[in-house]
Tab-separated table of C-alpha atoms in Angstrom:
chain	number	residue	atom	x	y	z
U	270	UNK	CA	10.233	26.045	18.691
U	271	UNK	CA	9.694	27.570	22.124
U	272	UNK	CA	12.996	29.175	23.117
U	273	UNK	CA	15.816	27.738	20.972
U	274	UNK	CA	17.772	30.963	21.473
U	275	UNK	CA	17.328	31.125	25.219
U	276	UNK	CA	18.002	27.407	25.733
U	277	UNK	CA	21.465	26.090	24.784
U	278	UNK	CA	19.890	22.664	24.280
U	279	UNK	CA	17.817	21.717	21.219
U	280	UNK	CA	14.034	21.466	21.436
U	281	UNK	CA	13.858	18.665	24.024
U	282	UNK	CA	10.118	18.038	23.487
U	283	UNK	CA	10.785	17.881	19.752
U	284	UNK	CA	13.983	15.809	19.656
U	285	UNK	CA	12.822	12.839	21.783
U	286	UNK	CA	9.239	13.219	20.544
U	287	UNK	CA	10.160	12.959	16.859
U	288	UNK	CA	11.643	9.424	17.091
U	289	UNK	CA	9.127	8.391	19.764
U	290	UNK	CA	6.193	9.641	17.687
U	291	UNK	CA	7.189	7.294	14.868
U	292	UNK	CA	5.791	4.095	16.484
U	293	UNK	CA	2.583	5.758	17.746
U	294	UNK	CA	3.047	6.544	21.464
U	295	UNK	CA	1.646	10.048	20.987
U	296	UNK	CA	-1.392	11.420	19.110
U	297	UNK	CA	-1.289	11.807	15.285
U	298	UNK	CA	-1.228	15.580	15.765
U	299	UNK	CA	2.398	15.334	16.866
U	300	UNK	CA	3.584	13.457	13.784
U	301	UNK	CA	2.642	16.173	11.247
U	302	UNK	CA	3.917	18.826	13.664
U	303	UNK	CA	7.360	17.248	13.776
């Protein structure tokens, strides 16, 4: 979302956040964003 073209790796804050946001460790704003 930030620099997927510049970074060879996938969106780090999005990959680990998606599965981690499932339980409820982060705010609800992250769930709909993912």
